[in-house]
CSV table of C-alpha atoms and ligand atoms in Angstrom, one decimal:
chain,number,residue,atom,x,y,z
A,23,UNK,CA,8.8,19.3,-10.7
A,24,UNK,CA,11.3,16.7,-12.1
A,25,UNK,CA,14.2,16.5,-9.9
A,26,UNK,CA,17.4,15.0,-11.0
A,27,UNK,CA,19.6,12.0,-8.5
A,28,UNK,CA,22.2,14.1,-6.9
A,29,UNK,CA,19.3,16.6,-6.2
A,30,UNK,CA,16.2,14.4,-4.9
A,31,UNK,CA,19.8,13.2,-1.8
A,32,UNK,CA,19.2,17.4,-0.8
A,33,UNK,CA,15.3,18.5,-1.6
A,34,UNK,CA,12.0,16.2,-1.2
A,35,UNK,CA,10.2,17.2,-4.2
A,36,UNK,CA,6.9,17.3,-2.2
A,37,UNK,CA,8.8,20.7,-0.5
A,38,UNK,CA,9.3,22.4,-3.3
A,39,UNK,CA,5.6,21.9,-4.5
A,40,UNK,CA,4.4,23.5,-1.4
A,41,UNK,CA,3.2,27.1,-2.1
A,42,UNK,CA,4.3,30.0,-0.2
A,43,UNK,CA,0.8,30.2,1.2
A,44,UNK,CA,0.9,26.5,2.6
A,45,UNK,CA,3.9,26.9,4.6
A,46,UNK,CA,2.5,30.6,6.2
A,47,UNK,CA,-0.8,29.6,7.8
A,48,UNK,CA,-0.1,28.4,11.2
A,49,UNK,CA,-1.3,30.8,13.9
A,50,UNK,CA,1.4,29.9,16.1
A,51,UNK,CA,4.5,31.5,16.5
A,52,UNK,CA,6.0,28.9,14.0
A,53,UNK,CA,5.4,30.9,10.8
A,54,UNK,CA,6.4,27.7,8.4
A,55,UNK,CA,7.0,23.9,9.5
A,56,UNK,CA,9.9,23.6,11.8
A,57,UNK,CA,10.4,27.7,12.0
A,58,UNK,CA,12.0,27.4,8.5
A,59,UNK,CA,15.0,25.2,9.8
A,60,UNK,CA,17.0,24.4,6.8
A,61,UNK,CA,18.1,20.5,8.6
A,62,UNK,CA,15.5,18.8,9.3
A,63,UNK,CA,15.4,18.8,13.1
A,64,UNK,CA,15.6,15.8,15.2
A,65,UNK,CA,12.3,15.0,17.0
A,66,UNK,CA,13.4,13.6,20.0
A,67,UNK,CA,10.0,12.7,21.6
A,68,UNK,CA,8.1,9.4,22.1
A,69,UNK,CA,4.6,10.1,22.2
A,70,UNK,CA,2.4,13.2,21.2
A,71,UNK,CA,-0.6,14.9,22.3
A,72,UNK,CA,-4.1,14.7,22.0
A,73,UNK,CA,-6.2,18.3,21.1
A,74,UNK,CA,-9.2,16.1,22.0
A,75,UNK,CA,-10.6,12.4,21.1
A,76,UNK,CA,-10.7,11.6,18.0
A,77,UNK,CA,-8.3,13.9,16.7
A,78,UNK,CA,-4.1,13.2,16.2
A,79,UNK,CA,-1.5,15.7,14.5
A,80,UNK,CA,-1.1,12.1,12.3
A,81,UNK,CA,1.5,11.5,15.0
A,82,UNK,CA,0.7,9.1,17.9
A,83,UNK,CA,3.5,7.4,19.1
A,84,UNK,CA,7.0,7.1,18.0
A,85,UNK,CA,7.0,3.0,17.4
A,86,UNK,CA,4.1,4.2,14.6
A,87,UNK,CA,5.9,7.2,13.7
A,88,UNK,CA,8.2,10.2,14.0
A,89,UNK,CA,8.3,12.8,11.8
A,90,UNK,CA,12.4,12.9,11.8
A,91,UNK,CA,11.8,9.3,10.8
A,92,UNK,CA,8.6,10.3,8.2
A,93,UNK,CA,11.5,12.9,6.6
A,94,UNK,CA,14.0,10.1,6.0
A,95,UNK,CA,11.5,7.4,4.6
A,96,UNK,CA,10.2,10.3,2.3
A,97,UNK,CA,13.6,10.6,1.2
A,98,UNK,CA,14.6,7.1,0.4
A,99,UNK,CA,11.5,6.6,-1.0
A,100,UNK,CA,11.7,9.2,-3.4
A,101,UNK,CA,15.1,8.5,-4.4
A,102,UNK,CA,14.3,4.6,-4.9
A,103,UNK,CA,11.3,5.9,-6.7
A,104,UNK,CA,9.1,3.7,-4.1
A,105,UNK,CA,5.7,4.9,-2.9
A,106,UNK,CA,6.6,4.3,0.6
A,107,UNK,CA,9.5,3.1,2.4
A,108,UNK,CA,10.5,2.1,6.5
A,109,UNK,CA,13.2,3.2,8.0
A,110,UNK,CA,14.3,0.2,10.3
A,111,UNK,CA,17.3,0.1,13.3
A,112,UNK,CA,19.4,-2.0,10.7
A,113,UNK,CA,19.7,-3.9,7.6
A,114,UNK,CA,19.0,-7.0,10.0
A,115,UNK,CA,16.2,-5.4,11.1
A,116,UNK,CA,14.9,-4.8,8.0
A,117,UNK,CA,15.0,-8.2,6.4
A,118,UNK,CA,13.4,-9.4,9.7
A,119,UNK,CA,10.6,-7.3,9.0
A,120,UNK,CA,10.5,-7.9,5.6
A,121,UNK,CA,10.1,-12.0,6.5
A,122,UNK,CA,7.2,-11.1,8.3
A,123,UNK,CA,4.9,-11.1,5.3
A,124,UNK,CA,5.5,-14.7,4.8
A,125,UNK,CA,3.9,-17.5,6.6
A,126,UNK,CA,5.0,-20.8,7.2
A,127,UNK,CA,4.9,-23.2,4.4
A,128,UNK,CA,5.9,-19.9,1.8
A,129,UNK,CA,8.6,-21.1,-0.1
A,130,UNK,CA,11.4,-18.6,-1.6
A,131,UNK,CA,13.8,-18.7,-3.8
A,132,UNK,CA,17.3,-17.1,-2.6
A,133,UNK,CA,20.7,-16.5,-4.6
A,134,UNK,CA,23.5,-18.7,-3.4
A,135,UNK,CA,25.8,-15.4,-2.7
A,136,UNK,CA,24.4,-12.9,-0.1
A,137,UNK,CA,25.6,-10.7,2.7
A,138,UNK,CA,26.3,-13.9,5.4
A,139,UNK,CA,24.1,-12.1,7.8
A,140,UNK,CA,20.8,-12.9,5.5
A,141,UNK,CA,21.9,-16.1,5.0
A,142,UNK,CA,22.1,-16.6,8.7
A,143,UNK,CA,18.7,-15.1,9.5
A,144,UNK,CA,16.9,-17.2,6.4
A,145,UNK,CA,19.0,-20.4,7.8
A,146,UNK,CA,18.2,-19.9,11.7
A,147,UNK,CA,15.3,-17.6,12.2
A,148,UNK,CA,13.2,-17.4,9.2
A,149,UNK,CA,13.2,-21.5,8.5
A,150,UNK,CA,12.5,-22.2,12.1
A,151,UNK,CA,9.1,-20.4,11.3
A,152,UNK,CA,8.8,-22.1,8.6
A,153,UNK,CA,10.0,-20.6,5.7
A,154,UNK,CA,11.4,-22.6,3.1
A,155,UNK,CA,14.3,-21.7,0.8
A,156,UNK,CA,16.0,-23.1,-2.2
A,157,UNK,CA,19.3,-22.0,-2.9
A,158,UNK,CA,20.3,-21.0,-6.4
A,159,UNK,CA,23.1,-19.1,-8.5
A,160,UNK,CA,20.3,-16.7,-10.2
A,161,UNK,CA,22.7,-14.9,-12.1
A,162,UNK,CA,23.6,-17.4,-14.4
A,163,UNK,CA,21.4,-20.5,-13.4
A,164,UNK,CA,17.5,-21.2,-15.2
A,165,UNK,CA,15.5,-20.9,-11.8
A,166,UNK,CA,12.0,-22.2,-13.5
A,167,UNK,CA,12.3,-25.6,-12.5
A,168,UNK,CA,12.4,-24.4,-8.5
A,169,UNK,CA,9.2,-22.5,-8.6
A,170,UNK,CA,6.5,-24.8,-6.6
A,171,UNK,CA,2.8,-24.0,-5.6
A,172,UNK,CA,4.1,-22.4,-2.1
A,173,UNK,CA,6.8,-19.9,-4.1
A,174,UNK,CA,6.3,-16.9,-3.3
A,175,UNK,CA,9.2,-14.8,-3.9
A,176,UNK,CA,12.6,-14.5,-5.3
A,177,UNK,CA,15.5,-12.7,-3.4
A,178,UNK,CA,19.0,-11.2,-4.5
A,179,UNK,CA,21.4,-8.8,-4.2
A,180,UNK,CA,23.4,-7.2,-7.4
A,181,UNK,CA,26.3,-7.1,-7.2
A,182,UNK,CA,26.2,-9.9,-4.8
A,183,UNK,CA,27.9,-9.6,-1.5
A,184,UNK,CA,31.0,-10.2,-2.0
A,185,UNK,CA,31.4,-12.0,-5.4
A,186,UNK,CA,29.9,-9.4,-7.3
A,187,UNK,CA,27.7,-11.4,-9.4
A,188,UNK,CA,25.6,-8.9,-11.4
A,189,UNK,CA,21.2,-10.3,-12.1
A,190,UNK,CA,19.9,-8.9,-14.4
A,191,UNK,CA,17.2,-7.5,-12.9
A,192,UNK,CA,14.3,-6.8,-15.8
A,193,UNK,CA,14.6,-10.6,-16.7
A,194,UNK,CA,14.7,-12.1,-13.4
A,195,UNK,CA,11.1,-9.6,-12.8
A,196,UNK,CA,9.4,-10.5,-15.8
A,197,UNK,CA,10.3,-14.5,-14.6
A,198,UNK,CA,9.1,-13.3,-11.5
A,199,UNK,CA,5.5,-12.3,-12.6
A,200,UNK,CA,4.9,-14.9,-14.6
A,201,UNK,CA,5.2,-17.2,-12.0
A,202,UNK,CA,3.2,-14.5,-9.4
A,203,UNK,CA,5.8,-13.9,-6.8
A,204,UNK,CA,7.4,-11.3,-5.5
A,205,UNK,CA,11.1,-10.2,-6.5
A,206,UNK,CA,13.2,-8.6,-3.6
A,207,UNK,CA,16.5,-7.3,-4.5
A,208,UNK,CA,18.7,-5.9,-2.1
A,209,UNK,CA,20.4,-2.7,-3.4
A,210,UNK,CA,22.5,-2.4,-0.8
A,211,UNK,CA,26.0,-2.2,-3.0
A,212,UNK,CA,25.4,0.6,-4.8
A,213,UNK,CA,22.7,2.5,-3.6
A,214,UNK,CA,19.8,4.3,-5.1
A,215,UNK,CA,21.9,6.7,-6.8
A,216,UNK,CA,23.2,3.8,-8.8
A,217,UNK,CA,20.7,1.6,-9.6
A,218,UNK,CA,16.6,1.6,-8.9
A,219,UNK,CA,15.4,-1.5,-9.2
A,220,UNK,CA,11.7,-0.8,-8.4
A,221,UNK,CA,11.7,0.9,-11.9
A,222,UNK,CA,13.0,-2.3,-13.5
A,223,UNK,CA,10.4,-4.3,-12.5
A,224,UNK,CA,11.1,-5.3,-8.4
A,225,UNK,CA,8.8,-5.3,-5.6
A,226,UNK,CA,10.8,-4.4,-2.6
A,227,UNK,CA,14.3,-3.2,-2.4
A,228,UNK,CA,16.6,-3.3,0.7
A,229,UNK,CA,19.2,-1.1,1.7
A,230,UNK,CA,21.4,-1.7,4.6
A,231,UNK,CA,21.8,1.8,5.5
A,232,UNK,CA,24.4,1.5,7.7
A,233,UNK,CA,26.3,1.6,4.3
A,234,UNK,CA,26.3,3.9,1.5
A,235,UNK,CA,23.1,5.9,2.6
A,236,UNK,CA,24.6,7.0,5.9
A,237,UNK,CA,28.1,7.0,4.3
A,238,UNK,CA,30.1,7.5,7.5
A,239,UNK,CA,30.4,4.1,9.4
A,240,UNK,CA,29.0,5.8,12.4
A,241,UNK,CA,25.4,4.4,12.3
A,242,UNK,CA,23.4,1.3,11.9
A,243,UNK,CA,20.3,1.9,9.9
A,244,UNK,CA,17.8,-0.6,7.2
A,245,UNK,CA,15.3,0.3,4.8
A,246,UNK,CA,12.8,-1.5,2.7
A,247,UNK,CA,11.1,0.8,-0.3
A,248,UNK,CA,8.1,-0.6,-1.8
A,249,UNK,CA,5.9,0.3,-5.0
A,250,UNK,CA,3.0,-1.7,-3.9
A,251,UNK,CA,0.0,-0.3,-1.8
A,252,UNK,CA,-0.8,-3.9,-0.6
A,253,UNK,CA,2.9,-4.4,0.7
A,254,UNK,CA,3.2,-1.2,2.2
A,255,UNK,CA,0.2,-1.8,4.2
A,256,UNK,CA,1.5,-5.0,5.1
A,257,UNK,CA,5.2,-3.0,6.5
A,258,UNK,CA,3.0,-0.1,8.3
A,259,UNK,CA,1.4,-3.0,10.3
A,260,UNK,CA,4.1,-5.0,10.8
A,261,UNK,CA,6.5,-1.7,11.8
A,262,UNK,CA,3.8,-0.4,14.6
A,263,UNK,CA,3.8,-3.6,15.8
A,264,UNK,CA,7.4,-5.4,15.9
A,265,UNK,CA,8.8,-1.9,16.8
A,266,UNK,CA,12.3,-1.4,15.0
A,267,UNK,CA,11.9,1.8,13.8
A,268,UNK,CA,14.9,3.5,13.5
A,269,UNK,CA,15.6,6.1,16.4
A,270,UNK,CA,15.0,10.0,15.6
A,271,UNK,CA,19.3,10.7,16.2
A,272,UNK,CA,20.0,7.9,13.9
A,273,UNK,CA,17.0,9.2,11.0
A,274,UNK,CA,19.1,12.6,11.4
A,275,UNK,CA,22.0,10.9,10.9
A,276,UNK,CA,21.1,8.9,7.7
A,277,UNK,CA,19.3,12.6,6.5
A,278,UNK,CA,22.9,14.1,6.8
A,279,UNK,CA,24.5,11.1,5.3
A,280,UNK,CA,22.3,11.3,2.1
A,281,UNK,CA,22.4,14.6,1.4
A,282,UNK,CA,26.0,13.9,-0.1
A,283,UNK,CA,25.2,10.4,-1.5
A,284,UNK,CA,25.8,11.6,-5.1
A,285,UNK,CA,29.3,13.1,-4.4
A,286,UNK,CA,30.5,10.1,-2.3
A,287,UNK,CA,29.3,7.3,-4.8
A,288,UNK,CA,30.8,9.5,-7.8
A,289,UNK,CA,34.3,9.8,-5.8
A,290,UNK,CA,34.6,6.4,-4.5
A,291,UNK,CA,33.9,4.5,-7.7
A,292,UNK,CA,37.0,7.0,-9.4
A,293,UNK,CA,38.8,5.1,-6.6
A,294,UNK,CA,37.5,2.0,-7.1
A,295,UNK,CA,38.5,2.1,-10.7
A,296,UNK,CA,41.7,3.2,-10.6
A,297,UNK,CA,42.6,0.9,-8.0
A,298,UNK,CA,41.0,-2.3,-9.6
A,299,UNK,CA,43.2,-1.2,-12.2
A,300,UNK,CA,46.0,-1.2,-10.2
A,301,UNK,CA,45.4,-4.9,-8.8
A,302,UNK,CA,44.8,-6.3,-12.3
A,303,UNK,CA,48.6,-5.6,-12.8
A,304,UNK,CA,49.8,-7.0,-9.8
A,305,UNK,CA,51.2,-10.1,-9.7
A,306,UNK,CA,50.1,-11.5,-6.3
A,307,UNK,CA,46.4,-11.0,-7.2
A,308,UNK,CA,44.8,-13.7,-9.2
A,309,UNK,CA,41.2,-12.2,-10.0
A,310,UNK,CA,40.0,-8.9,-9.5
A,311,UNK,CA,35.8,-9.0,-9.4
A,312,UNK,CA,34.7,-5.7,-10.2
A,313,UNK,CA,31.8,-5.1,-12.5
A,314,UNK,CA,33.3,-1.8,-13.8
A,315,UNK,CA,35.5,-3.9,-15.5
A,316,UNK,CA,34.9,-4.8,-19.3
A,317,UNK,CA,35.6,-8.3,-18.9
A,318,UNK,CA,33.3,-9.1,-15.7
A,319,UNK,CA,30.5,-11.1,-16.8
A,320,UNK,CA,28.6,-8.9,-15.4
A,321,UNK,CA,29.3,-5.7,-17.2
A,322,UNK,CA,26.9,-5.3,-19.7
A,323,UNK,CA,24.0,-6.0,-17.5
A,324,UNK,CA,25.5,-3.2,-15.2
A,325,UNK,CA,25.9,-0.6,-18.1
A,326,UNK,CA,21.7,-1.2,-19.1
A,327,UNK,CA,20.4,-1.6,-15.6
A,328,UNK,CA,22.7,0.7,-13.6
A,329,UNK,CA,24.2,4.7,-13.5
A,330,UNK,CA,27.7,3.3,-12.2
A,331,UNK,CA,29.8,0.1,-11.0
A,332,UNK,CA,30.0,1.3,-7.4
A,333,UNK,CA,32.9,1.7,-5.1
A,334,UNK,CA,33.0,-2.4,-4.1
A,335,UNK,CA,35.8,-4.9,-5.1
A,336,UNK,CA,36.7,-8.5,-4.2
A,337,UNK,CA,40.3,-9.6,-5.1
A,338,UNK,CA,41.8,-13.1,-4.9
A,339,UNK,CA,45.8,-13.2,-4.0
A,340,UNK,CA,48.0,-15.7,-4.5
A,341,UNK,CA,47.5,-17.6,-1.2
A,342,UNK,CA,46.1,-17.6,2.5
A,343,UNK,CA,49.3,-16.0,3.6
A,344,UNK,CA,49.8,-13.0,0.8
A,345,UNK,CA,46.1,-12.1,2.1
A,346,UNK,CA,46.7,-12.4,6.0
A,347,UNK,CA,50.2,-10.1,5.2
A,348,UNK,CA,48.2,-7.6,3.6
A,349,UNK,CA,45.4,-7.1,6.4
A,350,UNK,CA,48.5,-7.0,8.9
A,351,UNK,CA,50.5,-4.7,6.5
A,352,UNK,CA,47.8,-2.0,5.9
A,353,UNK,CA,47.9,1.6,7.4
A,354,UNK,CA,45.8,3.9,5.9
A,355,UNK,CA,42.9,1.4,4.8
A,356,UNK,CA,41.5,-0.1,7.8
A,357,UNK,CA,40.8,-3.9,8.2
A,358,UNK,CA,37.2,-3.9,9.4
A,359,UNK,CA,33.9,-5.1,8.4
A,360,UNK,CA,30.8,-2.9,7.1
A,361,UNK,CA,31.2,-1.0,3.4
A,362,UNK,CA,30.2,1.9,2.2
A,363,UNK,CA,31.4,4.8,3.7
A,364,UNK,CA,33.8,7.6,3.5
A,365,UNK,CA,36.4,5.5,4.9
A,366,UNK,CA,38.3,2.9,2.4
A,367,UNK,CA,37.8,-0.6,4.5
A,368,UNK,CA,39.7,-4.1,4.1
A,369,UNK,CA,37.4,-7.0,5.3
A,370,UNK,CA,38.1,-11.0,5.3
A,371,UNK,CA,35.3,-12.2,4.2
A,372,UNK,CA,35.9,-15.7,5.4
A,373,UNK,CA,36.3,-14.6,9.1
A,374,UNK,CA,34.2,-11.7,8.9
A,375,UNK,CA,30.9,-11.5,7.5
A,376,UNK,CA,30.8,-14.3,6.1
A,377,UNK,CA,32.0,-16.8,8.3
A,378,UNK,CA,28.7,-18.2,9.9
A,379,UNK,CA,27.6,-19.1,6.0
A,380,UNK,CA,28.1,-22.9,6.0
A,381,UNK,CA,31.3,-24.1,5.1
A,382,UNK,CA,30.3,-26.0,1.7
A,383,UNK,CA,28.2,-22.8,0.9
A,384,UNK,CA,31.4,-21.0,1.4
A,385,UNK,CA,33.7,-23.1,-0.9
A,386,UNK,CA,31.0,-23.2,-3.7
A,387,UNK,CA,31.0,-19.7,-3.8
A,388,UNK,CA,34.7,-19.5,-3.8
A,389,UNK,CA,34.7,-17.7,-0.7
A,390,UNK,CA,38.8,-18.7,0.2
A,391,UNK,CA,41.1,-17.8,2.5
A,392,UNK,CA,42.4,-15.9,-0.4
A,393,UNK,CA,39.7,-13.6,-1.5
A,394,UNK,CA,39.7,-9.7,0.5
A,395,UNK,CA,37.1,-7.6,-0.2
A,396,UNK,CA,37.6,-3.4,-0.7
A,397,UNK,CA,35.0,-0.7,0.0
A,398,UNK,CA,36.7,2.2,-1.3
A,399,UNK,CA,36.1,5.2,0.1
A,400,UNK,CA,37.0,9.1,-1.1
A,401,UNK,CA,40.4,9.4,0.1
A,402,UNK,CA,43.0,10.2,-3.0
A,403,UNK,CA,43.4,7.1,-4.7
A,404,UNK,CA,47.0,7.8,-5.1
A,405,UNK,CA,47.0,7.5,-0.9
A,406,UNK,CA,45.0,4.2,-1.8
A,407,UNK,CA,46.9,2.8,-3.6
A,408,UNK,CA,50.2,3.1,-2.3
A,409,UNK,CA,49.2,2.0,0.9
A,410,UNK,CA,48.4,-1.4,-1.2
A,411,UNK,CA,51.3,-1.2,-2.7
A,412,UNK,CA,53.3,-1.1,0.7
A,413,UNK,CA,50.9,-4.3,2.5
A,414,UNK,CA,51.7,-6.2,-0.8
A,415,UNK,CA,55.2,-5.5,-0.7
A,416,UNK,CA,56.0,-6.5,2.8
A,417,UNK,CA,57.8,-9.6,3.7
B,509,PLP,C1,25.5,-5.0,5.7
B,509,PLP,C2,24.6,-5.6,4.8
B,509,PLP,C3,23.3,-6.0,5.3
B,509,PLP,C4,22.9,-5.9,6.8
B,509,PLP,O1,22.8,-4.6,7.2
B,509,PLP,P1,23.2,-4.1,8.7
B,509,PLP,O2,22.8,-2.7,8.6
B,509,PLP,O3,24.6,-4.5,9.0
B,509,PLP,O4,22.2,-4.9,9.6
B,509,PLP,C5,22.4,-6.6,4.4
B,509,PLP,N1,22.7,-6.7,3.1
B,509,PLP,C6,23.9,-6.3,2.6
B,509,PLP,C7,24.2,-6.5,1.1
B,509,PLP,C8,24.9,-5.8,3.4
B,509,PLP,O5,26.1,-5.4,2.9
């Protein structure tokens, strides 16, 4: 059975295969899995028992696997249209793992503009074992002259975090096979209901699910989805035996979150529009980067490779102080870091999460004290956006 986006966030297809017959055959008092709980319970256990050597319920230990944890990798699998994926305790967490495939002397090729976390881990943790990077704006720059003996893959996010640069992601994968690497993109910005980039050619996508998968700002969660049988051997491995598995709460948690994925990414990019919109008219803002917008160079790419422009906006003001006023000045959209959930956010890039990115790195991706960047939630955008309108308007 085919299953559409908004129904694949509620119903693993696998479930609805299973015959009447399948589900009815345990002699136990558990007539079908789970006694025919409708949420997926929480499997709060760390270890499982034996019937005898040599035998396992295909559950041996939590660090390996949990089957709250199975549930929700079965789910963001199937919605990234992966054939596995691993649920890790963050979006950190997952990139770490992910790193671990490499060895030193691999060489990769990063985009200039990512989430300033990643850039910290490639910078601090993944060089000193000897990873090597080249930095490049992959949107718009020719990368074949940076591919060397030792490259082995090819990382970005689209739309980047937080200029919104928009890869096209077909290209940059055929580029990618050519030369026999690997392309990672990191989908955290608009989600798999938005945009699957397995299916235009990527190897491994990335989610931060801390964001729009769990939807709530209430829990930290990363996953990495994978087409390729090789790789996703190489993650089971490397899961079992780093041990960042996500936590059985925080699996239920993400489950609960996705099951309304659709409606959230639908509402909050209504929002987003209107109020990009709205800033576009204003005269303290000097650029509004939001891909939904015709004239963002990036528009075209998103309507062929992408279901929507998301819920995420940067917005340059007129100066340091118009931006600071407005973080002070805001009441109903919060100034905090993290994106993608229910709640419309206000973060500072330059002191916030991006303010370990080296300074130069900074400037040359235009990363000022002037820029803000908006998650938009699913509040009513007329609440948005005069709650803008006030911050802008104070003295
Ligand atoms: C937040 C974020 C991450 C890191 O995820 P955490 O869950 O905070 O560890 C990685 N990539 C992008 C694009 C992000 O926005």
């Amino acid at each position: 059975m085919t299953l559409s986006a908004e129904t694949k966030c509620i119903h693993l297809a696998e479930r609805i295969e299973r015959t009447a017959t399948d589900c009815c055959t345990t002699k136990e008092s558990n007539p079908s899995p789970h006694y025919g709980a409708v949420s997926f319970p929480i499997y709060q256990t760390a270890t499982y028992t034996h019937p005898e050597v040599g035998q396992s319920t295909g559950f041996d230990y939590s660090r390996l696997q949990n089957p709250t944890r199975a549930q929700v990798e079965k789910i963001v699998a199937q919605l990234e249209g992966g054939i596995d994926a691993f649920a890790l305790s963050s979006g950190m967490a997952a990139i770490t793992l992910l790193m671990e495939i490499f060895k030193p002397g691999d060489h990769l090729i990063i985009d200039n503009d990512l989430y300033g976390g990643s850039i910290r881990l490639f910078d601090a943790v993944s060089a000193k074992n000897g990873i090597r990077f080249t930095r490049a704006d992959i949107s718009t720059d020719s990368i074949e002259p940076l591919f060397t003996d030792s490259t082995r893959a090819v990382y970005v996010e689209t739309p980047t975090n937080p200029m919104m640069h928009v890869t096209d992601i077909a290209k940059l994968a055929s580029i990618c096979r050519a030369h026999g690497v690997i392309l990672i993109v990191d989908n955290t910005f608009l989600s798999p209901y938005f945009q699957n980039p397995l299916a235009l050619g990527a190897d491994i996508v990335i989610h931060s699910g801390t964001k729009f998968l769990g939807g709530h700002n209430d829990t930290l969660a990363g996953f990495l989805v994978t087409k390729s049988a090789d790789i996703q051997e190489q993650l089971r491995y490397l899961i079992k035996t780093t041990g960042a598995g996500l936590a059985p709460f925080d699996c239920w948690l993400i489950l609960r979150g996705i099951k309304t994925l659709a409606l959230r990414m639908e509402r909050s990019q209504e929002n987003a529009q209107k109020i990009a919109l709205w800033l576009k008219k204003h005269p303290l803002v000097k650029r509004v980067l939001y891909p939904g917008l015709p004239e963002h160079p990036g528009y075209r790419i998103m309507q062929k490779q992408a279901r929507g422009f998301g819920s995420m906006l940067t917005f340059e003001v007129k100066d340091s102080e118009t931006a600071k006023r407005i973080l002070k000045s805001v009441k109903l959209i919060q100034f905090a870091e993290s994106l993608g959930g229910v709640e419309t956010l206000i973060t500072y890039p330059i002191t916030q999460t991006h303010a370990e990115v080296p300074e130069s790195l900074r400037l040359k991706n235009g990363i000022t004290e002037s820029v803000l960047r908006l998650s938009v939630g699913i509040e009513n955008s007329d609440d948005l956006i005069a709650d803008l309108a006030q911050a802008f308007s104070q003295e």
